[in-house]
Protein backbone atom coordinates (compact mmCIF):
# COMPACT_ATOMS: atom_id res chain seq x y z
CA UNK A 1 0.00 0.00 0.00
CA UNK A 2 1.21 3.47 -0.86
CA UNK A 3 0.57 5.53 2.28
CA UNK A 4 0.69 8.88 0.45
CA UNK A 5 -2.65 10.68 0.59
CA UNK A 6 -4.29 8.08 2.85
CA UNK A 7 -6.08 8.95 6.08
CA UNK A 8 -5.17 7.19 9.32
CA UNK A 9 -6.62 6.95 12.82
CA UNK A 10 -4.13 6.32 15.62
CA UNK A 11 -5.59 5.53 19.05
CA UNK A 12 -3.47 6.88 21.87
CA UNK A 13 -1.69 8.79 19.11
CA UNK A 14 -0.73 11.85 21.17
CA UNK A 15 2.14 10.57 23.33
CA UNK A 16 5.04 8.13 23.54
CA UNK A 17 4.75 5.10 21.19
CA UNK A 18 1.46 6.30 19.68
CA UNK A 19 2.95 9.71 18.88
CA UNK A 20 5.87 8.14 17.04
CA UNK A 21 3.41 6.08 14.98
CA UNK A 22 1.38 9.20 14.19
CA UNK A 23 4.46 11.10 13.02
CA UNK A 24 5.81 8.15 11.02
CA UNK A 25 2.50 7.91 9.15
CA UNK A 26 2.52 11.65 8.47
CA UNK A 27 6.16 11.40 7.35
CA UNK A 28 5.08 8.69 4.89
CA UNK A 29 2.37 10.98 3.49
CA UNK A 30 -0.77 10.20 5.53
CA UNK A 31 -3.26 12.61 7.08
CA UNK A 32 -3.75 11.58 10.70
CA UNK A 33 -6.58 11.70 13.22
CA UNK A 34 -4.89 11.77 16.63
CA UNK A 35 -7.05 10.11 19.28
CA UNK A 36 -6.47 10.87 22.97
CA UNK A 37 -8.09 10.14 26.30
CA UNK A 38 -6.47 12.43 28.89
CA UNK A 39 -3.71 13.99 26.72
CA UNK A 40 -5.69 16.75 24.97
CA UNK A 41 -2.78 19.23 25.00
CA UNK A 42 -0.18 16.75 23.69
CA UNK A 43 -2.71 15.68 21.01
CA UNK A 44 -2.91 19.28 19.74
CA UNK A 45 0.90 19.51 19.76
CA UNK A 46 1.23 16.22 17.89
CA UNK A 47 -1.36 17.42 15.35
CA UNK A 48 0.73 20.58 14.82
CA UNK A 49 3.77 18.38 14.17
CA UNK A 50 1.75 16.43 11.59
CA UNK A 51 0.80 19.69 9.89
CA UNK A 52 4.42 20.82 9.97
CA UNK A 53 5.14 17.71 7.88
CA UNK A 54 2.69 19.02 5.28
CA UNK A 55 -0.22 16.72 6.11
CA UNK A 56 -3.71 17.33 7.48
CA UNK A 57 -4.39 16.48 11.13
CA UNK A 58 -7.40 16.38 13.44
CA UNK A 59 -7.73 15.41 17.08
CA UNK A 60 -10.53 13.73 19.01
CA UNK A 61 -11.01 12.51 22.55
CA UNK A 62 -12.68 9.24 23.53
CA UNK A 63 -12.54 7.12 26.65
CA UNK A 64 -12.07 3.65 25.19
CA UNK A 65 -12.75 1.98 28.53
CA UNK A 66 -16.20 1.85 26.96
CA UNK A 67 -15.94 -0.09 23.68
CA UNK A 68 -19.23 1.51 22.65
CA UNK A 69 -17.20 4.69 22.03
CA UNK A 70 -15.48 2.97 19.09
CA UNK A 71 -18.10 3.63 16.41
CA UNK A 72 -18.37 7.31 17.30
CA UNK A 73 -14.57 7.70 17.17
CA UNK A 74 -14.37 6.17 13.69
CA UNK A 75 -17.25 8.43 12.58
CA UNK A 76 -15.47 11.53 13.97
CA UNK A 77 -12.23 10.60 12.19
CA UNK A 78 -14.08 9.96 8.92
CA UNK A 79 -15.93 13.29 9.18
CA UNK A 80 -12.65 15.11 9.78
CA UNK A 81 -10.39 13.45 7.21
CA UNK A 82 -12.56 11.41 4.85
CA UNK A 83 -12.49 7.59 4.58
CA UNK A 84 -9.97 6.11 7.03
CA UNK A 85 -7.68 3.63 5.22
CA UNK A 86 -5.31 2.91 8.11
CA UNK A 87 -6.25 2.08 11.69
CA UNK A 88 -3.58 1.81 14.39
CA UNK A 89 -4.81 0.31 17.67
CA UNK A 90 -2.16 1.55 20.12
CA UNK A 91 -4.16 2.81 23.15
CA UNK A 92 -3.95 0.46 26.10
CA UNK A 93 -3.83 0.30 29.85
CA UNK A 94 -0.97 -1.33 31.80
CA UNK A 95 -2.50 -2.11 35.20
CA UNK A 96 -0.77 -4.24 37.79
CA UNK A 97 -2.52 -7.34 39.10
CA UNK A 98 -1.88 -11.05 39.51
CA UNK A 99 -3.93 -14.23 39.22
CA UNK A 100 -4.21 -14.18 43.01
CA UNK A 101 -5.51 -10.63 43.40
CA UNK A 102 -7.31 -9.90 40.10
CA UNK A 103 -10.89 -8.74 40.56
CA UNK A 104 -13.78 -9.35 38.20
CA UNK A 105 -14.29 -5.60 37.82
CA UNK A 106 -10.59 -4.88 37.10
CA UNK A 107 -10.29 -7.80 34.71
CA UNK A 108 -13.39 -6.72 32.76
CA UNK A 109 -12.23 -3.13 32.58
CA UNK A 110 -8.79 -4.14 31.25
CA UNK A 111 -10.37 -6.40 28.65
CA UNK A 112 -12.71 -3.58 27.60
CA UNK A 113 -9.94 -1.03 27.01
CA UNK A 114 -7.13 -3.24 25.74
CA UNK A 115 -9.04 -5.93 23.80
CA UNK A 116 -12.71 -5.03 23.18
CA UNK A 117 -12.06 -1.47 21.99
CA UNK A 118 -9.58 -2.50 19.28
CA UNK A 119 -12.05 -5.21 18.19
CA UNK A 120 -14.98 -2.78 17.88
CA UNK A 121 -12.83 -0.01 16.40
CA UNK A 122 -11.80 -2.48 13.69
CA UNK A 123 -15.42 -3.50 13.17
CA UNK A 124 -16.54 0.14 12.80
CA UNK A 125 -13.54 1.03 10.61
CA UNK A 126 -14.17 -1.94 8.26
CA UNK A 127 -17.88 -1.09 8.02
CA UNK A 128 -17.09 2.56 7.21
CA UNK A 129 -14.52 1.64 4.54
CA UNK A 130 -17.09 0.59 2.01
CA UNK A 131 -16.94 -0.30 -1.66
CA UNK A 132 -13.70 -1.21 -3.31
CA UNK A 133 -11.41 0.66 -0.91
CA UNK A 134 -8.49 -1.23 0.59
CA UNK A 135 -7.14 -0.77 4.08
CA UNK A 136 -4.64 -1.81 6.72
CA UNK A 137 -4.92 -2.28 10.46
CA UNK A 138 -1.92 -2.54 12.78
CA UNK A 139 -2.53 -3.64 16.36
CA UNK A 140 0.02 -2.99 19.07
CA UNK A 141 0.59 -6.02 21.27
CA UNK A 142 3.27 -7.23 23.67
CA UNK A 143 5.94 -9.95 23.32
CA UNK A 144 5.09 -11.00 26.85
CA UNK A 145 1.96 -12.82 25.63
CA UNK A 146 4.24 -15.83 24.97
CA UNK A 147 5.95 -15.92 28.36
CA UNK A 148 3.38 -13.96 30.33
CA UNK A 149 4.02 -11.37 33.00
CA UNK A 150 2.89 -12.54 36.44
CA UNK A 151 2.29 -9.00 37.69
CA UNK A 152 0.31 -7.56 34.75
CA UNK A 153 -2.03 -10.53 34.59
CA UNK A 154 -5.22 -8.98 33.16
CA UNK A 155 -3.20 -6.89 30.69
CA UNK A 156 -1.25 -9.83 29.28
CA UNK A 157 -4.44 -11.87 28.85
CA UNK A 158 -5.99 -8.95 26.97
CA UNK A 159 -2.91 -8.63 24.72
CA UNK A 160 -3.01 -12.39 24.11
CA UNK A 161 -6.54 -11.75 22.86
CA UNK A 162 -5.13 -9.09 20.52
CA UNK A 163 -2.76 -11.69 19.04
CA UNK A 164 -5.66 -14.03 18.28
CA UNK A 165 -7.84 -11.14 17.13
CA UNK A 166 -5.13 -10.08 14.66
CA UNK A 167 -5.23 -13.49 13.02
CA UNK A 168 -9.05 -13.77 13.14
CA UNK A 169 -9.59 -10.29 11.70
CA UNK A 170 -6.97 -10.92 9.01
CA UNK A 171 -9.06 -13.86 7.81
CA UNK A 172 -12.40 -12.12 8.24
CA UNK A 173 -11.43 -8.92 6.40
CA UNK A 174 -9.27 -10.36 3.59
CA UNK A 175 -8.59 -9.61 0.84
CA UNK A 176 -9.64 -5.94 1.04
CA UNK A 177 -8.27 -5.11 4.49
CA UNK A 178 -5.02 -6.50 5.93
CA UNK A 179 -4.60 -6.86 9.69
CA UNK A 180 -1.17 -7.20 11.30
CA UNK A 181 0.44 -6.42 14.64
CA UNK A 182 3.68 -5.26 16.20
CA UNK A 183 4.59 -7.01 19.47
CA UNK A 184 6.74 -4.76 21.61
CA UNK A 185 9.46 -5.60 24.10
CA UNK A 186 11.57 -3.06 26.00
CA UNK A 187 10.72 0.06 23.98
CA UNK A 188 10.21 2.79 26.60
CA UNK A 189 10.09 2.65 30.39
CA UNK A 190 6.47 2.29 31.52
CA UNK A 191 4.78 5.55 32.56
CA UNK A 192 6.09 6.53 36.00
CA UNK A 193 9.35 4.55 35.68
CA UNK A 194 12.73 6.07 34.80
CA UNK A 195 15.29 5.15 32.14
CA UNK A 196 17.23 3.06 34.66
CA UNK A 197 14.17 0.76 35.01
CA UNK A 198 14.15 0.04 31.25
CA UNK A 199 17.95 -0.23 31.03
CA UNK A 200 17.90 -2.94 33.71
CA UNK A 201 15.37 -4.93 31.64
CA UNK A 202 17.36 -4.31 28.45
CA UNK A 203 20.56 -5.71 29.99
CA UNK A 204 18.96 -9.18 29.80
CA UNK A 205 18.07 -9.13 26.07
CA UNK A 206 20.40 -9.98 23.15
CA UNK A 207 20.53 -6.41 21.77
CA UNK A 208 21.43 -5.09 25.27
CA UNK A 209 19.64 -1.77 24.85
CA UNK A 210 16.23 -0.12 25.09
CA UNK A 211 14.61 -0.06 21.65
CA UNK A 212 13.04 3.41 21.59
CA UNK A 213 10.10 4.13 19.32
CA UNK A 214 11.84 4.36 15.91
CA UNK A 215 12.01 0.57 15.28
CA UNK A 216 8.31 0.27 16.17
CA UNK A 217 7.38 2.94 13.65
CA UNK A 218 9.57 1.29 10.99
CA UNK A 219 7.91 -2.09 11.57
CA UNK A 220 4.43 -0.53 11.41
CA UNK A 221 5.20 1.17 8.09
CA UNK A 222 6.60 -2.08 6.65
CA UNK A 223 3.46 -3.99 7.63
CA UNK A 224 1.23 -1.36 6.02
CA UNK A 225 3.31 -1.02 2.86
CA UNK A 226 3.77 -4.75 2.13
CA UNK A 227 0.58 -5.81 0.36
CA UNK A 228 1.15 -9.54 0.85
CA UNK A 229 1.36 -9.48 4.65
CA UNK A 230 -1.71 -10.19 6.73
CA UNK A 231 -2.21 -11.96 10.06
CA UNK A 232 1.46 -11.31 10.84
CA UNK A 233 2.75 -10.36 14.29
CA UNK A 234 6.21 -8.81 14.13
CA UNK A 235 8.24 -8.77 17.33
CA UNK A 236 10.10 -5.54 17.95
CA UNK A 237 11.99 -6.66 21.04
CA UNK A 238 15.74 -6.73 20.37
CA UNK A 239 15.62 -10.53 20.49
CA UNK A 240 14.08 -10.56 23.97
CA UNK A 241 11.87 -13.54 23.06
CA UNK A 242 15.00 -15.67 22.49
CA UNK A 243 16.18 -15.63 26.09
N1 LIG B 1 6.33 1.11 26.15
C1 LIG B 1 6.70 -0.15 25.92
O1 LIG B 1 7.89 -0.50 26.09
C2 LIG B 1 5.68 -1.16 25.50
C3 LIG B 1 5.97 -2.52 25.64
C4 LIG B 1 5.03 -3.46 25.24
C5 LIG B 1 3.83 -3.05 24.67
N2 LIG B 1 3.55 -1.72 24.55
C6 LIG B 1 2.28 -1.32 23.94
O2 LIG B 1 2.49 -0.22 23.07
C7 LIG B 1 1.35 0.65 23.09
C8 LIG B 1 1.80 2.05 23.46
O3 LIG B 1 2.62 1.96 24.58
P1 LIG B 1 3.01 3.23 25.46
O4 LIG B 1 4.05 2.78 26.40
O5 LIG B 1 3.23 4.40 24.59
O6 LIG B 1 1.63 3.37 26.26
P2 LIG B 1 1.23 4.44 27.38
O7 LIG B 1 2.24 5.51 27.54
O8 LIG B 1 0.81 3.66 28.58
O9 LIG B 1 0.01 5.12 26.67
C9 LIG B 1 -1.18 4.50 26.60
C10 LIG B 1 -2.01 5.24 25.60
O10 LIG B 1 -3.31 4.71 25.72
C11 LIG B 1 -4.22 5.77 25.89
N3 LIG B 1 -5.23 5.39 26.87
C12 LIG B 1 -5.05 5.01 28.16
N4 LIG B 1 -6.25 4.82 28.76
C13 LIG B 1 -7.20 5.10 27.82
C14 LIG B 1 -8.61 5.12 27.82
N5 LIG B 1 -9.32 4.80 28.89
N6 LIG B 1 -9.24 5.46 26.67
C15 LIG B 1 -8.56 5.79 25.56
N7 LIG B 1 -7.22 5.80 25.49
C16 LIG B 1 -6.54 5.47 26.61
C17 LIG B 1 -3.45 6.96 26.44
O11 LIG B 1 -4.05 8.15 25.98
P3 LIG B 1 -3.94 9.53 26.81
O12 LIG B 1 -2.47 9.76 27.07
O13 LIG B 1 -4.57 10.52 25.93
O14 LIG B 1 -4.70 9.32 28.09
C18 LIG B 1 -2.07 6.74 25.85
O15 LIG B 1 -1.94 7.40 24.63
C19 LIG B 1 0.38 0.04 24.08
O16 LIG B 1 -0.55 -0.76 23.39
C20 LIG B 1 1.28 -0.82 24.97
O17 LIG B 1 0.57 -1.90 25.57
C21 LIG B 1 4.45 -0.76 24.96
mmCIF file of C-alpha atoms in Angstrom, residues 112-237:
data_model
loop_
_atom_site.group_PDB
_atom_site.id
_atom_site.type_symbol
_atom_site.label_atom_id
_atom_site.label_comp_id
_atom_site.label_asym_id
_atom_site.label_seq_id
_atom_site.Cartn_x
_atom_site.Cartn_y
_atom_site.Cartn_z
ATOM 1 C CA UNK A 112 -12.708 -3.581 27.603
ATOM 2 C CA UNK A 113 -9.939 -1.031 27.009
ATOM 3 C CA UNK A 114 -7.134 -3.240 25.740
ATOM 4 C CA UNK A 115 -9.039 -5.931 23.796
ATOM 5 C CA UNK A 116 -12.707 -5.027 23.180
ATOM 6 C CA UNK A 117 -12.063 -1.467 21.990
ATOM 7 C CA UNK A 118 -9.576 -2.501 19.275
ATOM 8 C CA UNK A 119 -12.050 -5.206 18.195
ATOM 9 C CA UNK A 120 -14.979 -2.784 17.884
ATOM 10 C CA UNK A 121 -12.828 -0.015 16.397
ATOM 11 C CA UNK A 122 -11.796 -2.476 13.695
ATOM 12 C CA UNK A 123 -15.421 -3.495 13.167
ATOM 13 C CA UNK A 124 -16.545 0.140 12.796
ATOM 14 C CA UNK A 125 -13.540 1.028 10.607
ATOM 15 C CA UNK A 126 -14.174 -1.935 8.262
ATOM 16 C CA UNK A 127 -17.878 -1.090 8.019
ATOM 17 C CA UNK A 128 -17.092 2.556 7.209
ATOM 18 C CA UNK A 129 -14.523 1.639 4.538
ATOM 19 C CA UNK A 130 -17.094 0.592 2.006
ATOM 20 C CA UNK A 131 -16.937 -0.298 -1.657
ATOM 21 C CA UNK A 132 -13.696 -1.210 -3.312
ATOM 22 C CA UNK A 133 -11.408 0.662 -0.906
ATOM 23 C CA UNK A 134 -8.487 -1.230 0.587
ATOM 24 C CA UNK A 135 -7.138 -0.769 4.078
ATOM 25 C CA UNK A 136 -4.643 -1.808 6.718
ATOM 26 C CA UNK A 137 -4.918 -2.277 10.464
ATOM 27 C CA UNK A 138 -1.918 -2.535 12.779
ATOM 28 C CA UNK A 139 -2.533 -3.642 16.355
ATOM 29 C CA UNK A 140 0.022 -2.988 19.070
ATOM 30 C CA UNK A 141 0.590 -6.023 21.267
ATOM 31 C CA UNK A 142 3.274 -7.226 23.674
ATOM 32 C CA UNK A 143 5.938 -9.946 23.319
ATOM 33 C CA UNK A 144 5.086 -10.998 26.852
ATOM 34 C CA UNK A 145 1.957 -12.823 25.631
ATOM 35 C CA UNK A 146 4.245 -15.830 24.966
ATOM 36 C CA UNK A 147 5.952 -15.917 28.355
ATOM 37 C CA UNK A 148 3.377 -13.958 30.325
ATOM 38 C CA UNK A 149 4.018 -11.371 32.998
ATOM 39 C CA UNK A 150 2.887 -12.541 36.437
ATOM 40 C CA UNK A 151 2.290 -8.996 37.689
ATOM 41 C CA UNK A 152 0.306 -7.560 34.753
ATOM 42 C CA UNK A 153 -2.029 -10.532 34.588
ATOM 43 C CA UNK A 154 -5.222 -8.981 33.163
ATOM 44 C CA UNK A 155 -3.201 -6.888 30.687
ATOM 45 C CA UNK A 156 -1.250 -9.828 29.277
ATOM 46 C CA UNK A 157 -4.437 -11.873 28.854
ATOM 47 C CA UNK A 158 -5.994 -8.945 26.965
ATOM 48 C CA UNK A 159 -2.908 -8.630 24.719
ATOM 49 C CA UNK A 160 -3.005 -12.394 24.113
ATOM 50 C CA UNK A 161 -6.536 -11.754 22.862
ATOM 51 C CA UNK A 162 -5.132 -9.091 20.524
ATOM 52 C CA UNK A 163 -2.757 -11.692 19.036
ATOM 53 C CA UNK A 164 -5.663 -14.034 18.277
ATOM 54 C CA UNK A 165 -7.843 -11.135 17.132
ATOM 55 C CA UNK A 166 -5.126 -10.077 14.665
ATOM 56 C CA UNK A 167 -5.232 -13.488 13.016
ATOM 57 C CA UNK A 168 -9.051 -13.769 13.142
ATOM 58 C CA UNK A 169 -9.593 -10.288 11.695
ATOM 59 C CA UNK A 170 -6.967 -10.919 9.005
ATOM 60 C CA UNK A 171 -9.059 -13.864 7.813
ATOM 61 C CA UNK A 172 -12.399 -12.116 8.237
ATOM 62 C CA UNK A 173 -11.432 -8.923 6.402
ATOM 63 C CA UNK A 174 -9.265 -10.363 3.593
ATOM 64 C CA UNK A 175 -8.589 -9.607 0.838
ATOM 65 C CA UNK A 176 -9.640 -5.937 1.045
ATOM 66 C CA UNK A 177 -8.268 -5.113 4.495
ATOM 67 C CA UNK A 178 -5.025 -6.505 5.931
ATOM 68 C CA UNK A 179 -4.596 -6.863 9.687
ATOM 69 C CA UNK A 180 -1.172 -7.200 11.298
ATOM 70 C CA UNK A 181 0.442 -6.424 14.638
ATOM 71 C CA UNK A 182 3.677 -5.261 16.200
ATOM 72 C CA UNK A 183 4.591 -7.010 19.470
ATOM 73 C CA UNK A 184 6.740 -4.756 21.615
ATOM 74 C CA UNK A 185 9.461 -5.601 24.096
ATOM 75 C CA UNK A 186 11.566 -3.064 26.000
ATOM 76 C CA UNK A 187 10.719 0.056 23.983
ATOM 77 C CA UNK A 188 10.210 2.786 26.604
ATOM 78 C CA UNK A 189 10.092 2.655 30.393
ATOM 79 C CA UNK A 190 6.466 2.288 31.515
ATOM 80 C CA UNK A 191 4.777 5.553 32.565
ATOM 81 C CA UNK A 192 6.086 6.526 36.002
ATOM 82 C CA UNK A 193 9.345 4.555 35.682
ATOM 83 C CA UNK A 194 12.726 6.073 34.805
ATOM 84 C CA UNK A 195 15.289 5.150 32.138
ATOM 85 C CA UNK A 196 17.225 3.060 34.656
ATOM 86 C CA UNK A 197 14.172 0.759 35.013
ATOM 87 C CA UNK A 198 14.148 0.042 31.246
ATOM 88 C CA UNK A 199 17.952 -0.230 31.034
ATOM 89 C CA UNK A 200 17.903 -2.941 33.710
ATOM 90 C CA UNK A 201 15.369 -4.927 31.645
ATOM 91 C CA UNK A 202 17.356 -4.306 28.454
ATOM 92 C CA UNK A 203 20.559 -5.712 29.993
ATOM 93 C CA UNK A 204 18.957 -9.176 29.802
ATOM 94 C CA UNK A 205 18.072 -9.132 26.070
ATOM 95 C CA UNK A 206 20.395 -9.982 23.151
ATOM 96 C CA UNK A 207 20.531 -6.408 21.772
ATOM 97 C CA UNK A 208 21.434 -5.091 25.266
ATOM 98 C CA UNK A 209 19.641 -1.766 24.853
ATOM 99 C CA UNK A 210 16.231 -0.119 25.093
ATOM 100 C CA UNK A 211 14.606 -0.055 21.655
ATOM 101 C CA UNK A 212 13.036 3.408 21.594
ATOM 102 C CA UNK A 213 10.100 4.128 19.321
ATOM 103 C CA UNK A 214 11.840 4.360 15.911
ATOM 104 C CA UNK A 215 12.006 0.572 15.285
ATOM 105 C CA UNK A 216 8.314 0.269 16.170
ATOM 106 C CA UNK A 217 7.381 2.945 13.650
ATOM 107 C CA UNK A 218 9.571 1.289 10.985
ATOM 108 C CA UNK A 219 7.905 -2.094 11.570
ATOM 109 C CA UNK A 220 4.429 -0.530 11.412
ATOM 110 C CA UNK A 221 5.199 1.166 8.093
ATOM 111 C CA UNK A 222 6.600 -2.077 6.652
ATOM 112 C CA UNK A 223 3.455 -3.989 7.635
ATOM 113 C CA UNK A 224 1.234 -1.361 6.018
ATOM 114 C CA UNK A 225 3.312 -1.021 2.856
ATOM 115 C CA UNK A 226 3.775 -4.749 2.134
ATOM 116 C CA UNK A 227 0.575 -5.808 0.361
ATOM 117 C CA UNK A 228 1.152 -9.543 0.851
ATOM 118 C CA UNK A 229 1.360 -9.481 4.650
ATOM 119 C CA UNK A 230 -1.710 -10.194 6.734
ATOM 120 C CA UNK A 231 -2.212 -11.959 10.060
ATOM 121 C CA UNK A 232 1.459 -11.310 10.841
ATOM 122 C CA UNK A 233 2.748 -10.361 14.288
ATOM 123 C CA UNK A 234 6.212 -8.814 14.126
ATOM 124 C CA UNK A 235 8.239 -8.770 17.335
ATOM 125 C CA UNK A 236 10.103 -5.543 17.951
ATOM 126 C CA UNK A 237 11.990 -6.661 21.040
#
